[in-house]
PDB file of C-alpha atoms in Angstrom:
ATOM      1  CA  MET Y   1       6.441  -0.779  18.911  1.00  0.00           C
ATOM      2  CA  GLU Y   2       3.094  -2.240  20.152  1.00  0.00           C
ATOM      3  CA  ASN Y   3       0.379  -2.650  17.845  1.00  0.00           C
ATOM      4  CA  ILE Y   4       3.204  -3.529  14.990  1.00  0.00           C
ATOM      5  CA  ARG Y   5       5.947  -5.862  13.371  1.00  0.00           C
ATOM      6  CA  TYR Y   6       9.020  -4.892  11.347  1.00  0.00           C
ATOM      7  CA  ASP Y   7      11.303  -6.976   9.602  1.00  0.00           C
ATOM      8  CA  VAL Y   8      13.511  -6.889   7.272  1.00  0.00           C
ATOM      9  CA  LYS Y   9      14.861  -9.485   5.065  1.00  0.00           C
ATOM     10  CA  ASP Y  10      16.681 -10.208   1.885  1.00  0.00           C
ATOM     11  CA  TYR Y  11      16.355  -6.774   0.624  1.00  0.00           C
ATOM     12  CA  VAL Y  12      11.937  -7.051   1.724  1.00  0.00           C
ATOM     13  CA  ALA Y  13      10.493  -5.625   4.260  1.00  0.00           C
ATOM     14  CA  VAL Y  14       7.395  -7.376   5.933  1.00  0.00           C
ATOM     15  CA  VAL Y  15       5.139  -4.953   8.367  1.00  0.00           C
ATOM     16  CA  THR Y  16       2.042  -6.541  10.423  1.00  0.00           C
ATOM     17  CA  LEU Y  17      -0.923  -5.203  11.783  1.00  0.00           C
ATOM     18  CA  ALA Y  18      -0.117  -6.980  15.137  1.00  0.00           C
ATOM     19  CA  LYS Y  19      -3.464  -5.099  18.026  1.00  0.00           C
ATOM     20  CA  PRO Y  20      -5.290  -7.506  18.864  1.00  0.00           C
ATOM     21  CA  LYS Y  21      -8.102  -8.479  18.595  1.00  0.00           C
ATOM     22  CA  VAL Y  22      -9.307  -7.117  15.465  1.00  0.00           C
ATOM     23  CA  ASN Y  23      -5.940  -4.582  14.355  1.00  0.00           C
ATOM     24  CA  ALA Y  24      -8.276  -0.960  14.927  1.00  0.00           C
ATOM     25  CA  LEU Y  25      -6.343   2.059  13.712  1.00  0.00           C
ATOM     26  CA  SER Y  26      -5.554   3.762  16.972  1.00  0.00           C
ATOM     27  CA  ARG Y  27      -3.030   6.779  17.000  1.00  0.00           C
ATOM     28  CA  ALA Y  28      -0.554   5.121  18.518  1.00  0.00           C
ATOM     29  CA  MET Y  29      -0.806   2.707  15.803  1.00  0.00           C
ATOM     30  CA  ARG Y  30      -1.216   5.169  13.013  1.00  0.00           C
ATOM     31  CA  PHE Y  31       2.019   6.944  14.652  1.00  0.00           C
ATOM     32  CA  GLU Y  32       4.069   3.230  14.927  1.00  0.00           C
ATOM     33  CA  LEU Y  33       2.880   2.582  11.129  1.00  0.00           C
ATOM     34  CA  THR Y  34       3.663   5.998   9.714  1.00  0.00           C
ATOM     35  CA  GLU Y  35       7.206   5.616  11.987  1.00  0.00           C
ATOM     36  CA  ALA Y  36       8.044   1.990   9.759  1.00  0.00           C
ATOM     37  CA  PHE Y  37       7.225   2.820   6.732  1.00  0.00           C
ATOM     38  CA  ASP Y  38       9.430   6.441   6.700  1.00  0.00           C
ATOM     39  CA  GLU Y  39      12.100   4.220   7.667  1.00  0.00           C
ATOM     40  CA  ILE Y  40      11.275   1.875   4.875  1.00  0.00           C
ATOM     41  CA  ASN Y  41      11.771   4.691   2.444  1.00  0.00           C
ATOM     42  CA  GLU Y  42      15.019   5.750   3.334  1.00  0.00           C
ATOM     43  CA  ARG Y  43      16.930   2.039   4.257  1.00  0.00           C
ATOM     44  CA  PRO Y  44      18.542   1.276   1.406  1.00  0.00           C
ATOM     45  CA  ASP Y  45      18.736  -2.706   2.477  1.00  0.00           C
ATOM     46  CA  VAL Y  46      15.183  -2.286   1.592  1.00  0.00           C
ATOM     47  CA  ARG Y  47      13.443  -2.427  -1.978  1.00  0.00           C
ATOM     48  CA  CYS Y  48      10.265  -3.916  -1.486  1.00  0.00           C
ATOM     49  CA  ALA Y  49       7.208  -3.806   1.898  1.00  0.00           C
ATOM     50  CA  VAL Y  50       4.692  -6.563   2.909  1.00  0.00           C
ATOM     51  CA  LEU Y  51       1.514  -4.891   5.162  1.00  0.00           C
ATOM     52  CA  ASN Y  52       0.151  -7.961   6.357  1.00  0.00           C
ATOM     53  CA  ALA Y  53      -1.567  -8.783   9.754  1.00  0.00           C
ATOM     54  CA  ASP Y  54      -2.134 -10.919  12.053  1.00  0.00           C
ATOM     55  CA  GLY Y  55      -5.645 -12.822  14.059  1.00  0.00           C
ATOM     56  CA  HIS Y  56      -8.609 -13.423  11.379  1.00  0.00           C
ATOM     57  CA  VAL Y  57      -8.929  -9.588  10.775  1.00  0.00           C
ATOM     58  CA  PHE Y  58      -7.755  -7.812   8.936  1.00  0.00           C
ATOM     59  CA  CYS Y  59      -8.399  -4.402  10.127  1.00  0.00           C
ATOM     60  CA  ALA Y  60     -11.628  -3.151  11.654  1.00  0.00           C
ATOM     61  CA  GLY Y  61     -10.875   0.328  10.731  1.00  0.00           C
ATOM     62  CA  ALA Y  62     -10.984   2.787  13.565  1.00  0.00           C
ATOM     63  CA  ASP Y  63     -10.878   2.447  16.884  1.00  0.00           C
ATOM     64  CA  LEU Y  64     -14.245   3.427  17.900  1.00  0.00           C
ATOM     65  CA  LYS Y  65     -12.888   3.614  21.440  1.00  0.00           C
ATOM     66  CA  ASP Y  66      -9.788   6.179  20.486  1.00  0.00           C
ATOM     67  CA  ARG Y  67     -11.943   9.036  18.971  1.00  0.00           C
ATOM     68  CA  PRO Y  68     -11.069  12.434  19.912  1.00  0.00           C
ATOM     69  CA  ASP Y  69     -11.913  14.337  22.994  1.00  0.00           C
ATOM     70  CA  THR Y  70     -14.768  17.222  21.678  1.00  0.00           C
ATOM     71  CA  SER Y  71     -14.249  19.098  24.742  1.00  0.00           C
ATOM     72  CA  LYS Y  72     -11.029  19.454  24.218  1.00  0.00           C
ATOM     73  CA  PRO Y  73     -10.956  23.070  21.550  1.00  0.00           C
ATOM     74  CA  GLY Y  74      -7.987  21.851  18.465  1.00  0.00           C
ATOM     75  CA  ASP Y  75      -8.086  17.933  19.667  1.00  0.00           C
ATOM     76  CA  GLY Y  76     -10.700  17.421  16.626  1.00  0.00           C
ATOM     77  CA  PRO Y  77      -8.687  18.815  13.322  1.00  0.00           C
ATOM     78  CA  LEU Y  78      -5.937  17.368  14.758  1.00  0.00           C
ATOM     79  CA  HIS Y  79      -7.507  13.767  14.977  1.00  0.00           C
ATOM     80  CA  SER Y  80      -7.991  14.369  11.487  1.00  0.00           C
ATOM     81  CA  ARG Y  81      -5.098  15.193  10.150  1.00  0.00           C
ATOM     82  CA  ILE Y  82      -3.336  11.608  11.821  1.00  0.00           C
ATOM     83  CA  VAL Y  83      -6.219  10.343  10.148  1.00  0.00           C
ATOM     84  CA  ARG Y  84      -5.703  11.170   6.701  1.00  0.00           C
ATOM     85  CA  GLU Y  85      -1.968  11.315   6.640  1.00  0.00           C
ATOM     86  CA  THR Y  86      -2.062   7.258   7.963  1.00  0.00           C
ATOM     87  CA  SER Y  87      -1.759   5.670   4.357  1.00  0.00           C
ATOM     88  CA  LEU Y  88       0.823   8.292   2.820  1.00  0.00           C
ATOM     89  CA  PRO Y  89       3.958   6.820   3.908  1.00  0.00           C
ATOM     90  CA  ILE Y  90       2.613   4.158   1.910  1.00  0.00           C
ATOM     91  CA  ARG Y  91       1.004   5.678  -1.301  1.00  0.00           C
ATOM     92  CA  ASP Y  92       4.141   8.162  -1.873  1.00  0.00           C
ATOM     93  CA  ASN Y  93       7.100   5.669  -0.178  1.00  0.00           C
ATOM     94  CA  ASP Y  94       9.641   4.747  -2.927  1.00  0.00           C
ATOM     95  CA  LYS Y  95       9.743   1.344  -2.337  1.00  0.00           C
ATOM     96  CA  PRO Y  96       6.528  -0.949  -3.910  1.00  0.00           C
ATOM     97  CA  VAL Y  97       4.467  -2.337  -1.302  1.00  0.00           C
ATOM     98  CA  ILE Y  98       2.574  -5.501  -1.543  1.00  0.00           C
ATOM     99  CA  CYS Y  99      -0.838  -6.148   0.482  1.00  0.00           C
ATOM    100  CA  ALA Y 100      -1.814  -9.447   1.328  1.00  0.00           C
ATOM    101  CA  VAL Y 101      -5.338  -9.106   3.089  1.00  0.00           C
ATOM    102  CA  GLN Y 102      -6.275 -12.074   4.842  1.00  0.00           C
ATOM    103  CA  GLY Y 103      -9.774 -11.320   6.522  1.00  0.00           C
ATOM    104  CA  ALA Y 104     -12.205  -7.535   6.964  1.00  0.00           C
ATOM    105  CA  ALA Y 105     -10.659  -5.356   5.675  1.00  0.00           C
ATOM    106  CA  LEU Y 106     -13.424  -1.815   6.554  1.00  0.00           C
ATOM    107  CA  GLY Y 107     -13.052   1.229   7.047  1.00  0.00           C
ATOM    108  CA  ALA Y 108      -9.733   2.838   7.427  1.00  0.00           C
ATOM    109  CA  GLY Y 109      -8.478  -1.045   7.089  1.00  0.00           C
ATOM    110  CA  PHE Y 110      -9.885  -0.983   3.580  1.00  0.00           C
ATOM    111  CA  GLY Y 111      -8.525   2.403   3.119  1.00  0.00           C
ATOM    112  CA  LEU Y 112      -5.134   0.749   4.309  1.00  0.00           C
ATOM    113  CA  ALA Y 113      -4.945  -1.735   1.779  1.00  0.00           C
ATOM    114  CA  MET Y 114      -5.826   0.625  -1.122  1.00  0.00           C
ATOM    115  CA  ALA Y 115      -2.773   2.584  -0.135  1.00  0.00           C
ATOM    116  CA  CYS Y 116      -0.374  -0.301  -1.629  1.00  0.00           C
ATOM    117  CA  ASP Y 117       0.470  -0.780  -5.046  1.00  0.00           C
ATOM    118  CA  ILE Y 118      -1.000  -4.622  -5.318  1.00  0.00           C
ATOM    119  CA  VAL Y 119      -3.617  -6.416  -3.467  1.00  0.00           C
ATOM    120  CA  PHE Y 120      -3.450  -9.228  -3.117  1.00  0.00           C
ATOM    121  CA  ALA Y 121      -6.619 -11.788  -0.822  1.00  0.00           C
ATOM    122  CA  SER Y 122      -7.499 -14.709   1.071  1.00  0.00           C
ATOM    123  CA  LYS Y 123     -11.197 -16.287  -0.403  1.00  0.00           C
ATOM    124  CA  LYS Y 124     -12.450 -15.381   3.214  1.00  0.00           C
ATOM    125  CA  ALA Y 125     -10.868 -11.801   2.819  1.00  0.00           C
ATOM    126  CA  VAL Y 126     -14.068  -8.543   3.096  1.00  0.00           C
ATOM    127  CA  PHE Y 127     -13.920  -5.707   1.881  1.00  0.00           C
ATOM    128  CA  GLY Y 128     -16.437  -2.738   2.991  1.00  0.00           C
ATOM    129  CA  MET Y 129     -16.933   1.258   4.388  1.00  0.00           C
ATOM    130  CA  PRO Y 130     -19.126   1.030   7.520  1.00  0.00           C
ATOM    131  CA  GLU Y 131     -18.925   4.437   8.576  1.00  0.00           C
ATOM    132  CA  ILE Y 132     -22.675   4.766   8.159  1.00  0.00           C
ATOM    133  CA  ASN Y 133     -23.714   2.287  10.289  1.00  0.00           C
ATOM    134  CA  VAL Y 134     -21.552   3.540  13.074  1.00  0.00           C
ATOM    135  CA  GLY Y 135     -22.190   7.059  13.134  1.00  0.00           C
ATOM    136  CA  LEU Y 136     -19.916   8.546  10.809  1.00  0.00           C
ATOM    137  CA  ALA Y 137     -19.566   9.146   6.880  1.00  0.00           C
ATOM    138  CA  GLY Y 138     -16.953   9.232   4.201  1.00  0.00           C
ATOM    139  CA  GLY Y 139     -15.018   7.006   2.116  1.00  0.00           C
ATOM    140  CA  ALA Y 140     -15.802   8.913  -0.960  1.00  0.00           C
ATOM    141  CA  SER Y 141     -12.579  10.031  -1.884  1.00  0.00           C
ATOM    142  CA  LEU Y 142     -10.889   6.649  -1.660  1.00  0.00           C
ATOM    143  CA  LEU Y 143     -14.037   4.742  -2.924  1.00  0.00           C
ATOM    144  CA  MET Y 144     -14.062   6.903  -6.480  1.00  0.00           C
ATOM    145  CA  GLN Y 145     -10.194   6.036  -7.179  1.00  0.00           C
ATOM    146  CA  HIS Y 146     -11.189   2.058  -7.390  1.00  0.00           C
ATOM    147  CA  PHE Y 147     -14.791   1.540  -8.273  1.00  0.00           C
ATOM    148  CA  GLY Y 148     -17.364   2.739 -10.741  1.00  0.00           C
ATOM    149  CA  ARG Y 149     -20.332   5.992  -9.278  1.00  0.00           C
ATOM    150  CA  SER Y 150     -22.965   3.430  -8.384  1.00  0.00           C
ATOM    151  CA  ARG Y 151     -20.825   0.659  -6.723  1.00  0.00           C
ATOM    152  CA  MET Y 152     -19.052   3.596  -4.481  1.00  0.00           C
ATOM    153  CA  ARG Y 153     -22.343   5.193  -3.383  1.00  0.00           C
ATOM    154  CA  ARG Y 154     -23.521   1.802  -3.171  1.00  0.00           C
ATOM    155  CA  MET Y 155     -21.016   0.878  -0.047  1.00  0.00           C
ATOM    156  CA  MET Y 156     -20.955   4.357   0.968  1.00  0.00           C
ATOM    157  CA  PHE Y 157     -25.128   4.026   1.232  1.00  0.00           C
ATOM    158  CA  THR Y 158     -24.657   0.622   2.626  1.00  0.00           C
ATOM    159  CA  GLY Y 159     -22.387   0.116   4.421  1.00  0.00           C
ATOM    160  CA  GLU Y 160     -22.366  -3.334   2.830  1.00  0.00           C
ATOM    161  CA  ASN Y 161     -19.469  -5.614   2.570  1.00  0.00           C
ATOM    162  CA  PHE Y 162     -17.956  -7.018  -0.533  1.00  0.00           C
ATOM    163  CA  ASP Y 163     -15.996 -10.547  -0.751  1.00  0.00           C
ATOM    164  CA  ALA Y 164     -12.220 -10.948  -2.426  1.00  0.00           C
ATOM    165  CA  GLU Y 165     -13.453 -12.630  -5.245  1.00  0.00           C
ATOM    166  CA  GLU Y 166     -16.405  -9.754  -5.937  1.00  0.00           C
ATOM    167  CA  LEU Y 167     -13.349  -7.482  -5.654  1.00  0.00           C
ATOM    168  CA  TYR Y 168     -10.868  -9.311  -8.080  1.00  0.00           C
ATOM    169  CA  ARG Y 169     -14.102  -9.730 -10.089  1.00  0.00           C
ATOM    170  CA  LEU Y 170     -14.463  -5.684 -10.292  1.00  0.00           C
ATOM    171  CA  GLY Y 171     -10.071  -5.937 -11.208  1.00  0.00           C
ATOM    172  CA  VAL Y 172      -9.941  -3.920  -7.508  1.00  0.00           C
ATOM    173  CA  ILE Y 173      -7.262  -6.747  -6.453  1.00  0.00           C
ATOM    174  CA  GLU Y 174      -5.068  -8.959  -7.988  1.00  0.00           C
ATOM    175  CA  ALA Y 175      -6.481 -12.267  -7.041  1.00  0.00           C
ATOM    176  CA  ALA Y 176      -8.172 -14.132  -4.316  1.00  0.00           C
ATOM    177  CA  LEU Y 177      -5.814 -16.902  -3.194  1.00  0.00           C
ATOM    178  CA  ASP Y 178      -6.631 -19.802  -0.670  1.00  0.00           C
ATOM    179  CA  ASP Y 179      -5.659 -19.067   2.236  1.00  0.00           C
ATOM    180  CA  GLU Y 180      -2.326 -21.196   2.718  1.00  0.00           C
ATOM    181  CA  ASP Y 181      -1.424 -19.243  -0.879  1.00  0.00           C
ATOM    182  CA  LEU Y 182      -1.646 -16.093   0.137  1.00  0.00           C
ATOM    183  CA  MET Y 183       1.343 -15.545   2.398  1.00  0.00           C
ATOM    184  CA  PRO Y 184       3.558 -17.326  -0.324  1.00  0.00           C
ATOM    185  CA  THR Y 185       2.365 -15.598  -3.876  1.00  0.00           C
ATOM    186  CA  VAL Y 186       2.960 -11.964  -1.735  1.00  0.00           C
ATOM    187  CA  MET Y 187       6.658 -13.290  -1.002  1.00  0.00           C
ATOM    188  CA  ALA Y 188       7.580 -14.463  -3.802  1.00  0.00           C
ATOM    189  CA  MET Y 189       6.448 -11.265  -5.718  1.00  0.00           C
ATOM    190  CA  ALA Y 190       7.792  -8.947  -3.207  1.00  0.00           C
ATOM    191  CA  HIS Y 191      11.378 -11.080  -3.611  1.00  0.00           C
ATOM    192  CA  ASP Y 192      10.077 -10.703  -7.734  1.00  0.00           C
ATOM    193  CA  ILE Y 193      10.392  -7.285  -7.401  1.00  0.00           C
ATOM    194  CA  ALA Y 194      13.419  -6.559  -4.668  1.00  0.00           C
ATOM    195  CA  SER Y 195      15.485  -7.918  -7.489  1.00  0.00           C
ATOM    196  CA  LYS Y 196      14.933  -5.758 -10.182  1.00  0.00           C
ATOM    197  CA  ASN Y 197      16.748  -2.496 -10.722  1.00  0.00           C
ATOM    198  CA  PRO Y 198      16.390  -0.285  -7.401  1.00  0.00           C
ATOM    199  CA  THR Y 199      16.955   2.866  -8.991  1.00  0.00           C
ATOM    200  CA  GLY Y 200      14.231   2.082 -11.728  1.00  0.00           C
ATOM    201  CA  MET Y 201      11.769   0.951  -9.004  1.00  0.00           C
ATOM    202  CA  LYS Y 202      12.250   4.436  -7.025  1.00  0.00           C
ATOM    203  CA  ILE Y 203      10.988   6.047 -10.998  1.00  0.00           C
ATOM    204  CA  ALA Y 204       8.988   3.314 -11.686  1.00  0.00           C
ATOM    205  CA  LYS Y 205       7.313   4.100  -8.507  1.00  0.00           C
ATOM    206  CA  ARG Y 206       7.046   7.629  -8.472  1.00  0.00           C
ATOM    207  CA  SER Y 207       6.168   8.166 -12.175  1.00  0.00           C
ATOM    208  CA  ALA Y 208       3.002   5.396 -11.646  1.00  0.00           C
ATOM    209  CA  ASN Y 209       1.688   7.881  -8.196  1.00  0.00           C
ATOM    210  CA  LEU Y 210       2.282  11.153 -10.340  1.00  0.00           C
ATOM    211  CA  VAL Y 211       1.077  10.344 -13.819  1.00  0.00           C
ATOM    212  CA  GLU Y 212      -2.643   9.196 -11.900  1.00  0.00           C
ATOM    213  CA  LEU Y 213      -2.738  13.418 -11.304  1.00  0.00           C
ATOM    214  CA  MET Y 214      -1.804  13.945 -15.781  1.00  0.00           C
ATOM    215  CA  SER Y 215      -3.941  13.340 -18.789  1.00  0.00           C
ATOM    216  CA  PRO Y 216      -2.275  10.884 -21.230  1.00  0.00           C
ATOM    217  CA  ARG Y 217       0.059  13.218 -23.149  1.00  0.00           C
ATOM    218  CA  ASP Y 218       1.497  14.913 -20.603  1.00  0.00           C
ATOM    219  CA  GLY Y 219       2.017  11.164 -18.294  1.00  0.00           C
ATOM    220  CA  TYR Y 220       3.401  10.565 -21.130  1.00  0.00           C
ATOM    221  CA  ILE Y 221       5.836  13.334 -21.788  1.00  0.00           C
ATOM    222  CA  PHE Y 222       6.961  13.438 -17.726  1.00  0.00           C
ATOM    223  CA  GLU Y 223       7.441   9.092 -18.263  1.00  0.00           C
ATOM    224  CA  GLN Y 224       9.851   9.931 -20.967  1.00  0.00           C
ATOM    225  CA  LYS Y 225      11.834  12.747 -19.296  1.00  0.00           C
ATOM    226  CA  TYR Y 226      12.198  10.191 -16.069  1.00  0.00           C
ATOM    227  CA  THR Y 227      13.232   7.117 -18.523  1.00  0.00           C
ATOM    228  CA  LEU Y 228      16.021   9.271 -20.310  1.00  0.00           C
ATOM    229  CA  GLU Y 229      17.591  10.606 -16.495  1.00  0.00           C
ATOM    230  CA  LEU Y 230      17.291   6.599 -14.991  1.00  0.00           C
ATOM    231  CA  GLY Y 231      19.092   5.631 -18.102  1.00  0.00           C
ATOM    232  CA  ARG Y 232      22.153   7.537 -16.980  1.00  0.00           C
ATOM    233  CA  THR Y 233      22.121   5.972 -13.474  1.00  0.00           C
ATOM    234  CA  GLU Y 234      25.188   2.847 -12.564  1.00  0.00           C
ATOM    235  CA  ASN Y 235      22.149   1.291 -12.057  1.00  0.00           C
ATOM    236  CA  ALA Y 236      20.542   1.109 -15.295  1.00  0.00           C
ATOM    237  CA  VAL Y 237      23.871   0.519 -17.479  1.00  0.00           C
ATOM    238  CA  GLU Y 238      23.935  -2.497 -15.229  1.00  0.00           C
ATOM    239  CA  ALA Y 239      21.021  -3.971 -16.135  1.00  0.00           C
ATOM    240  CA  ARG Y 240      21.561  -3.518 -19.745  1.00  0.00           C
ATOM    241  CA  THR Y 241      24.802  -4.832 -19.450  1.00  0.00           C
ATOM    242  CA  ALA Y 242      23.804  -8.169 -18.031  1.00  0.00           C
ATOM    243  CA  ARG Y 243      21.113  -8.646 -20.382  1.00  0.00           C
ATOM    244  CA  LEU Y 244      23.174  -8.079 -23.211  1.00  0.00           C
ATOM    245  CA  GLU Y 245      25.769 -10.809 -21.510  1.00  0.00           C
ATOM    246  CA  LYS Y 246      23.207 -13.036 -19.990  1.00  0.00           C
ATOM    247  CA  ARG Y 247      23.956 -12.780 -17.116  1.00  0.00           C
ATOM    248  CA  GLN Y 248      22.176 -11.757 -14.060  1.00  0.00           C
ATOM    249  CA  PRO Y 249      22.530  -8.498 -12.637  1.00  0.00           C
ATOM    250  CA  VAL Y 250      24.546  -7.189  -9.288  1.00  0.00           C
ATOM    251  CA  PHE Y 251      22.793  -3.473  -8.540  1.00  0.00           C
ATOM    252  CA  LYS Y 252      24.284  -1.225  -6.046  1.00  0.00           C
ATOM    253  CA  ASP Y 253      22.274  -0.130  -2.933  1.00  0.00           C
ATOM    254  CA  GLU Y 254      20.112   3.282  -3.663  1.00  0.00           C
TER     255      GLU Y 254
END
C-alpha cells in the first residue's frame, strides 16, 4: 500500500495514515483503508485495531486535488459513493477500533476519527469541519451524532476548529494527552481489549452499533437475545470457568 501502513502483532492491528504531507484522503487512500479494515474484520489473529497517522497532521480531510471530474458523466456520484463508504469498514468492523489523533483532524479526517469506537488525542490536536471555507458543504450528519444542536451548527457554518481539550470537556473524545503519552495509552487499551473474549467482543461491537438505532426498550431486548446466544458459545464458557477458577482465560480465535 502506498498511502497507509498496516501491521499486526499480538492480536492488535495498527493502521497508519502515511501520505505526506497532511494525509489528505484521495480515492487511492480511501480504497487502501477499505481494503485494510475489510481484511482486519476477517482476520482471526486480530482482536482490536488502532488507527493513527504519521506527521504533524492526523488527516487534513479530502484531497482537494482529487475532486470528481464534472465533465465526465457519473464521476460525481461515484466520488460521493466512495467518500461516504470510507468510514463504514471502520464503524461496522467486528473488531473495536481505537483512534490516536496526534494533530489536526479536519473534515473527512474528523469523520474518519469519529468512525472509530474510542478516540484519544494529543493536546495539540484540533478538530473541525472547514468545508464552508473551501467551497463545499456537509458534515451535519456526522456532527449531530456527537454535538448538541448549537455547536453542530457553529462548526458547520463557521468552519471553526476546536482543540482536543474542548472535545474532551464535551465528552466527544476519551482524553487529551501529552504527545509522549498518546500511543502508549492507546496501545495499552488495545492490548487490554485484545485479551478479552473475541466472540463476546464481536457481539458487543455489533450490539453497540445497532442499539444506537433503536429505542431504549427495543435495544435492551435485542441485547438480551444477543447475550443468551453468546452464553452458549465455547469462549463464553471458558470466560466463566476461568473466572471461577481464578486463572487467565484461554480463548479460541474467531
